Amino acid sequence: MIKLTQDIDLENYTLILPSVAVGNVGQLSVDLLISNLNLPKVGQIFSTSFIPVVGANAYHEHSNELITAIDIYAGIKERIVVIQIRSPYVGELLEFFNEITQFVTERKIAKVIILASSHDYAKKEVQPQHLKLRYVASPSLQSQTDKLFDDLNWIPHKPKDVTGEERLQIPGGGFARSIFNFLSNTDIPCAVLFKFCSEGDNIEDAIALVCYLNQWMCVLGTNSSNLKYPPSWKYLFGKPPSQDMY
């Protein structure tokens, strides 16, 4: 169930959401967007497919507002609506996908962007090796943005031939492929932006993915190279190593 706490006209907005994937890069990227754009929370999604979570505000240390497993944020100026997912999925996602599709259709949202990641070892089959960012666009979106992506020198992620049939594969990408196919099949313009990475301290991967998104959406202006971290990231990956080690 999707519940908005504010009545906002989302027509022609862009919906951005993460896939729970390797290194949590999509979720970290969404954290950066919400924190740097100071996006207010405007709703929640209640889904039995995800583990229930509740906690302190992730972006304002002294706020009494709670966060849940799936929260919705919006930027009026940027014309974006952002969904943050904070827990892994443990059930079937069909109902969740249907709710997202219905939400996009009823609210007349222009397009959906899924932020994700993929196992670094899968990059060995992708050329050129030194570039770790890829995109996949639905036919309806590709027709609108093909020239822009070419001008940005973006590299599309190609489907892989599996027993004579081409199939989109994003190893370690969580539900990115599934929701992309679901939305694409309902003719909703959508794209997956993802980065090849390994588990560990994935802050730099998240920054790279946000900058990649910003090349297209320009929501951060020129500030994408100097991003602030949300307070919830304090000691996210432990304290820095002691200088006594060196």
Coordinates of C-alpha atoms in Angstrom, one line a residue:
M1 CA 0.0 0.0 0.0
I2 CA 1.3 3.4 -1.0
K3 CA 0.3 6.2 1.3
L4 CA 1.2 9.9 0.6
T5 CA 1.0 12.3 3.5
Q6 CA 1.0 15.3 1.2
D7 CA -1.2 15.9 -1.8
I8 CA 1.4 16.6 -4.6
D9 CA 0.8 16.8 -8.3
L10 CA 3.5 14.4 -9.6
E11 CA 2.6 14.7 -13.3
N12 CA 5.7 14.6 -15.5
Y13 CA 8.0 13.9 -12.5
T14 CA 10.7 11.3 -12.6
L15 CA 10.6 8.5 -10.1
I16 CA 13.9 7.3 -8.8
L17 CA 14.3 4.1 -6.7
P18 CA 17.0 1.7 -5.7
S19 CA 17.3 -2.0 -6.1
V20 CA 18.6 -3.8 -3.1
A21 CA 21.8 -5.1 -4.7
V22 CA 25.5 -5.9 -4.2
G23 CA 27.2 -3.3 -1.9
N24 CA 23.8 -1.5 -1.4
V25 CA 25.1 1.1 -4.0
G26 CA 21.6 2.1 -5.2
Q27 CA 20.4 2.7 -1.6
L28 CA 23.5 4.7 -0.7
S29 CA 23.0 6.8 -3.9
V30 CA 19.4 7.5 -2.9
D31 CA 20.7 8.6 0.5
L32 CA 23.0 11.1 -1.2
L33 CA 20.2 12.5 -3.3
I34 CA 17.8 12.9 -0.4
S35 CA 20.5 14.4 1.9
N36 CA 22.0 16.8 -0.7
L37 CA 18.7 18.0 -2.1
N38 CA 17.1 18.1 1.4
L39 CA 14.1 16.3 0.1
P40 CA 11.1 16.1 2.5
K41 CA 9.4 12.9 3.3
V42 CA 6.0 12.8 1.7
G43 CA 4.8 9.2 2.1
Q44 CA 5.5 5.5 2.8
I45 CA 5.0 2.2 1.2
F46 CA 3.7 -0.7 3.3
S47 CA 4.7 -4.0 1.7
T48 CA 4.8 -7.6 3.1
S49 CA 7.5 -8.3 0.6
F50 CA 10.1 -6.4 2.7
I51 CA 11.3 -6.9 6.3
P52 CA 9.7 -4.2 8.5
V53 CA 12.1 -1.6 9.8
V54 CA 11.7 1.6 11.9
G55 CA 14.4 3.9 13.2
A56 CA 15.5 7.4 13.8
N57 CA 15.6 10.0 11.0
A58 CA 18.5 9.2 8.7
Y59 CA 19.1 12.7 7.4
H60 CA 18.4 15.0 10.4
E61 CA 20.0 14.0 13.7
H62 CA 17.7 16.1 15.9
S63 CA 14.4 15.3 14.1
N64 CA 11.7 13.3 15.8
E65 CA 10.5 11.9 12.5
L66 CA 10.9 8.2 12.1
I67 CA 12.0 6.3 9.0
T68 CA 10.5 3.0 7.9
A69 CA 11.4 0.2 5.5
I70 CA 10.2 2.1 2.4
D71 CA 9.8 5.9 2.5
I72 CA 8.9 8.4 -0.3
Y73 CA 10.6 11.8 -0.7
A74 CA 9.9 14.5 -3.3
G75 CA 11.6 17.5 -4.8
I76 CA 9.3 20.1 -6.2
K77 CA 12.0 22.2 -7.7
E78 CA 13.8 19.1 -9.2
R79 CA 10.5 17.5 -10.2
I80 CA 11.6 14.1 -8.8
V81 CA 10.0 11.6 -6.4
V82 CA 12.4 9.3 -4.7
I83 CA 11.8 6.0 -3.0
Q84 CA 14.2 4.8 -0.4
I85 CA 14.2 1.1 0.5
R86 CA 16.0 0.2 3.7
S87 CA 15.4 -3.5 4.1
P88 CA 15.8 -6.7 2.0
Y89 CA 12.9 -8.3 0.3
V90 CA 11.8 -11.7 1.5
G91 CA 8.7 -12.4 -0.4
E92 CA 7.2 -12.3 -3.9
L93 CA 7.5 -8.8 -5.5
L94 CA 4.7 -9.0 -8.0
E95 CA 2.3 -7.0 -5.7
F96 CA 5.0 -4.4 -5.1
F97 CA 5.7 -4.1 -8.8
N98 CA 2.0 -3.7 -9.5
E99 CA 1.7 -1.0 -6.9
I100 CA 4.6 0.9 -8.3
T101 CA 3.1 0.6 -11.8
Q102 CA -0.3 1.8 -10.7
F103 CA 1.3 4.7 -8.8
V104 CA 3.3 5.8 -11.8
T105 CA 0.3 5.5 -14.1
E106 CA -2.3 7.2 -11.9
R107 CA 0.1 10.0 -10.9
K108 CA 1.2 10.5 -14.6
I109 CA 4.9 10.2 -13.7
A110 CA 7.0 10.6 -16.8
K111 CA 9.6 7.9 -16.3
V112 CA 11.3 5.6 -13.7
I113 CA 15.0 5.3 -13.0
I114 CA 16.3 2.3 -11.1
L115 CA 19.7 2.7 -9.4
A116 CA 21.5 -0.6 -8.9
S117 CA 24.9 -2.4 -8.9
S118 CA 26.3 -5.6 -10.3
H119 CA 29.1 -8.0 -9.2
D120 CA 32.5 -6.7 -10.3
Y121 CA 33.5 -10.1 -11.5
A122 CA 30.8 -9.9 -14.2
K123 CA 32.6 -7.0 -15.8
K124 CA 35.2 -9.3 -17.3
E125 CA 32.8 -10.0 -20.1
V126 CA 32.1 -6.3 -20.7
Q127 CA 34.3 -4.1 -22.8
P128 CA 35.9 -1.7 -22.3
Q129 CA 37.2 -2.9 -18.9
H130 CA 38.1 0.5 -17.3
L131 CA 34.5 1.8 -17.4
K132 CA 32.3 0.4 -14.7
L133 CA 29.0 2.3 -15.3
R134 CA 26.3 1.1 -17.5
Y135 CA 22.7 1.8 -18.4
V136 CA 19.7 -0.1 -19.8
A137 CA 16.8 1.8 -21.3
S138 CA 13.3 0.7 -22.3
P139 CA 12.4 1.2 -26.0
S140 CA 10.0 4.0 -25.1
L141 CA 12.7 5.9 -23.1
Q142 CA 15.5 5.0 -25.6
S143 CA 13.6 6.8 -28.4
Q144 CA 13.5 9.9 -26.3
T145 CA 17.1 10.0 -25.0
D146 CA 19.1 8.1 -27.5
K147 CA 21.0 11.2 -28.8
L148 CA 21.6 12.5 -25.2
F149 CA 23.1 9.2 -24.1
D150 CA 25.3 9.2 -27.2
D151 CA 26.4 12.7 -26.4
L152 CA 27.3 11.7 -22.9
N153 CA 29.3 8.7 -24.2
W154 CA 27.3 6.4 -22.1
I155 CA 27.7 2.7 -22.7
P156 CA 24.5 0.5 -22.9
H157 CA 24.5 -2.8 -21.1
K158 CA 23.7 -5.4 -23.8
P159 CA 21.4 -8.5 -23.3
K160 CA 23.3 -11.8 -23.1
D161 CA 22.7 -14.7 -25.4
V162 CA 21.3 -17.5 -23.4
T163 CA 20.5 -20.7 -25.3
G164 CA 19.8 -18.7 -28.5
E165 CA 17.7 -16.1 -26.7
E166 CA 18.9 -12.7 -25.7
R167 CA 18.2 -12.0 -22.0
L168 CA 19.0 -9.0 -19.8
Q169 CA 21.3 -10.1 -17.0
I170 CA 22.6 -7.9 -14.1
P171 CA 24.4 -10.4 -11.7
G172 CA 24.0 -9.2 -8.1
G173 CA 21.5 -6.5 -9.2
G174 CA 18.7 -7.6 -7.0
F175 CA 15.3 -6.9 -8.5
A176 CA 16.6 -4.3 -11.0
R177 CA 16.1 -6.5 -14.0
S178 CA 12.7 -7.8 -12.9
I179 CA 11.2 -4.4 -12.2
F180 CA 12.7 -3.0 -15.4
N181 CA 11.2 -5.7 -17.5
F182 CA 7.9 -5.4 -15.6
L183 CA 7.7 -1.6 -16.2
S184 CA 9.0 -1.9 -19.8
N185 CA 6.3 -4.5 -20.6
T186 CA 3.6 -2.0 -19.5
D187 CA 5.1 0.6 -21.7
I188 CA 6.3 2.8 -18.9
P189 CA 9.6 4.7 -19.9
C190 CA 12.3 3.3 -17.5
A191 CA 16.0 2.8 -17.2
V192 CA 18.5 1.0 -15.0
L193 CA 21.7 2.8 -14.1
F194 CA 24.2 0.6 -12.4
K195 CA 27.8 0.3 -11.4
F196 CA 30.0 -2.8 -11.2
C197 CA 31.4 -3.2 -7.7
S198 CA 32.4 -5.5 -4.9
E199 CA 31.1 -5.7 -1.3
G200 CA 33.0 -3.4 1.1
D201 CA 33.1 0.3 1.6
N202 CA 30.9 1.3 -1.3
I203 CA 30.7 5.1 -0.7
E204 CA 32.8 5.9 -3.7
D205 CA 30.6 3.6 -5.8
A206 CA 27.5 5.5 -4.7
I207 CA 29.1 8.8 -5.4
A208 CA 30.1 7.6 -8.9
L209 CA 26.5 6.4 -9.6
V210 CA 25.0 9.7 -8.4
C211 CA 27.3 11.7 -10.6
Y212 CA 26.4 9.4 -13.5
L213 CA 22.7 10.0 -12.8
N214 CA 23.4 13.8 -12.5
Q215 CA 24.9 13.8 -16.0
W216 CA 21.5 13.0 -17.3
M217 CA 19.1 14.6 -14.8
C218 CA 21.1 17.6 -13.6
V219 CA 19.3 17.6 -10.3
L220 CA 22.5 18.4 -8.3
G221 CA 23.8 21.2 -10.6
T222 CA 27.5 21.4 -10.4
N223 CA 27.6 20.2 -6.8
S224 CA 27.8 16.5 -7.7
S225 CA 31.6 16.5 -7.1
N226 CA 31.3 17.8 -3.5
L227 CA 28.5 15.8 -1.9
K228 CA 27.7 15.9 1.8
Y229 CA 27.1 12.6 3.6
P230 CA 23.9 12.0 5.7
P231 CA 24.5 11.8 9.5
S232 CA 23.3 8.1 9.3
W233 CA 26.6 7.3 7.6
K234 CA 28.7 8.1 10.6
Y235 CA 30.8 5.0 11.2
L236 CA 28.8 3.2 8.5
F237 CA 31.9 1.2 7.7
G238 CA 33.7 1.6 11.0
K239 CA 36.2 4.2 12.2
P240 CA 39.1 5.2 10.0
P241 CA 42.2 3.0 10.6
S242 CA 44.5 4.2 13.4
Q243 CA 47.5 6.2 12.2
D244 CA 49.6 4.2 14.6
M245 CA 49.5 1.4 12.1
Y246 CA 51.7 3.3 9.7

